[in-house]
Amino acid sequence: MKQRTRIRKWSLFALFVGTIWYGLASGQVVARFFYDEQGHVIRQERDTNGDGKMDLWIYYDAQGQIERIEKDENFDGKPNVFLFYEGGKPKRREVASKQDGRIDQWYFFNAKEEIEREEKDTNGDGKADVWVFYENGQIVRQEEDRHYRGRADRIVYFQGGKISRVEEDAKGDGKMDTFSYFQNGQLLRKEVDRKHIGKIDLWGYYQGDQLVRQEEDLNGDGKADRVLYFKNGEVVRREEDTRGQGRIDLIESFFHGKLDKRLVASKENGKFDTLYVFKENKLVQEERDTDDDGYFDLRIFYENEKMARQEADTNRDHRVDVWVTYKDGQKIIQEEDLNFSGKITARYFFKDGQVIRQEQVAEEEPRVTPQPFSSAQEELNRMNAENPVQERERNVVVK
């Protein structure tokens, strides 16, 4: 009996030596096989890159089916990929992707040998913080614990392999408060619950992944009260319902990110009646509709943000017939066109707010040629032309 065993061992040894020699001589993969007492293979080892070191280990169960595969994919002499089988089919794959040898990636397979879940440990604490779910071999959802609190604070949904929706918990209270919606992988809309009360109060709309419009609910009624329009990443227009009456009463236009004009409905009637013009974010001109006829009739010029001149229309012909000059914020000269001919016919001099001298003028040309007054609607049309924006359900008009 001992002699038979000895002969068998020598036979196996000869087989191993022949296999190794054949591999080294021909450049083929070197392999070793290990058997149990019944002659069944229980393990095999392979050198897949021909460096003379084993880097693949295959283990078999009592039925001869693969039970586990270990791989050394970085060829450092230690296995870093482990594939586990049940009933001859892959069940789980574990990977140590870093040099520390710790398992940080797990892959789980269904009965069809398709991946159904993937888990990752991104911070090296031994716990999964990214979970990826698959259906029919395609990714459908990815959950992430970005702050390592033990729960997902970002969930990404997929359709057809492309992102369709992203939910995020920005506050970290366990409730999703930011929702992004995609089409064909492109971001279309983002909704945010900024107050974390379960109510959306900020909407962002995108084209080509760039923000083009943003709507805000300022008073919590579920409706947008402020709308911002963007172009190439810069704000170009702002609309706001400052009174919460369901209508826009403030419109601002921007040039290269700086405030250019502001049109305001200053009264409860909702009519736009005041226009502010800015340069380098400083107020340089103001126009007012003082009699609610829809046309501006008072124009104010500012220098260093102080009142410097005024022009007024007193007879509703939309032409200037009063000119006022200020110095250090005090009125010093007022000129009037009493005949409404477009020329100065009277001049008054002031000191400390009182008239100190007056004179009649023989139809003198104004020092600065005045521009006629326009309507609030005309100014709104100009602002629309200067900064065209996407049409929305609600169009802003001057009532």
mmCIF file of N, CA and C in Angstrom, residues 335 344-349 357-361 364:
data_model
loop_
_atom_site.group_PDB
_atom_site.id
_atom_site.type_symbol
_atom_site.label_atom_id
_atom_site.label_comp_id
_atom_site.label_asym_id
_atom_site.label_seq_id
_atom_site.Cartn_x
_atom_site.Cartn_y
_atom_site.Cartn_z
ATOM 1 N N GLU A 335 -35.015 126.337 -15.576
ATOM 2 C CA GLU A 335 -35.335 126.958 -16.853
ATOM 3 C C GLU A 335 -36.618 126.334 -17.382
ATOM 4 N N ILE A 344 -36.104 127.648 -24.286
ATOM 5 C CA ILE A 344 -36.200 128.255 -22.955
ATOM 6 C C ILE A 344 -36.727 129.688 -23.081
ATOM 7 N N THR A 345 -37.745 130.010 -22.269
ATOM 8 C CA THR A 345 -38.316 131.366 -22.275
ATOM 9 C C THR A 345 -38.267 132.025 -20.911
ATOM 10 N N ALA A 346 -37.923 131.256 -19.865
ATOM 11 C CA ALA A 346 -37.835 131.849 -18.518
ATOM 12 C C ALA A 346 -36.753 131.106 -17.738
ATOM 13 N N ARG A 347 -36.076 131.858 -16.843
ATOM 14 C CA ARG A 347 -35.005 131.265 -16.033
ATOM 15 C C ARG A 347 -35.126 131.803 -14.615
ATOM 16 N N TYR A 348 -34.972 130.890 -13.619
ATOM 17 C CA TYR A 348 -35.080 131.254 -12.209
ATOM 18 C C TYR A 348 -33.808 130.794 -11.488
ATOM 19 N N PHE A 349 -33.321 131.657 -10.594
ATOM 20 C CA PHE A 349 -32.125 131.342 -9.817
ATOM 21 C C PHE A 349 -32.533 131.132 -8.360
ATOM 22 N N ARG A 357 -33.719 135.324 -8.034
ATOM 23 C CA ARG A 357 -33.733 136.156 -9.227
ATOM 24 C C ARG A 357 -34.400 135.392 -10.355
ATOM 25 N N GLN A 358 -35.064 136.134 -11.232
ATOM 26 C CA GLN A 358 -35.673 135.517 -12.398
ATOM 27 C C GLN A 358 -35.522 136.432 -13.599
ATOM 28 N N GLU A 359 -35.546 135.804 -14.784
ATOM 29 C CA GLU A 359 -35.393 136.599 -16.002
ATOM 30 C C GLU A 359 -36.162 135.948 -17.143
ATOM 31 N N GLN A 360 -36.630 136.802 -18.049
ATOM 32 C CA GLN A 360 -37.277 136.333 -19.264
ATOM 33 C C GLN A 360 -36.210 136.098 -20.324
ATOM 34 N N VAL A 361 -36.423 135.038 -21.128
ATOM 35 C CA VAL A 361 -35.433 134.668 -22.140
ATOM 36 C C VAL A 361 -36.128 134.626 -23.484
ATOM 37 N N GLU A 364 -34.389 130.727 -25.994
ATOM 38 C CA GLU A 364 -33.001 130.260 -26.043
ATOM 39 C C GLU A 364 -32.957 128.734 -26.171
#
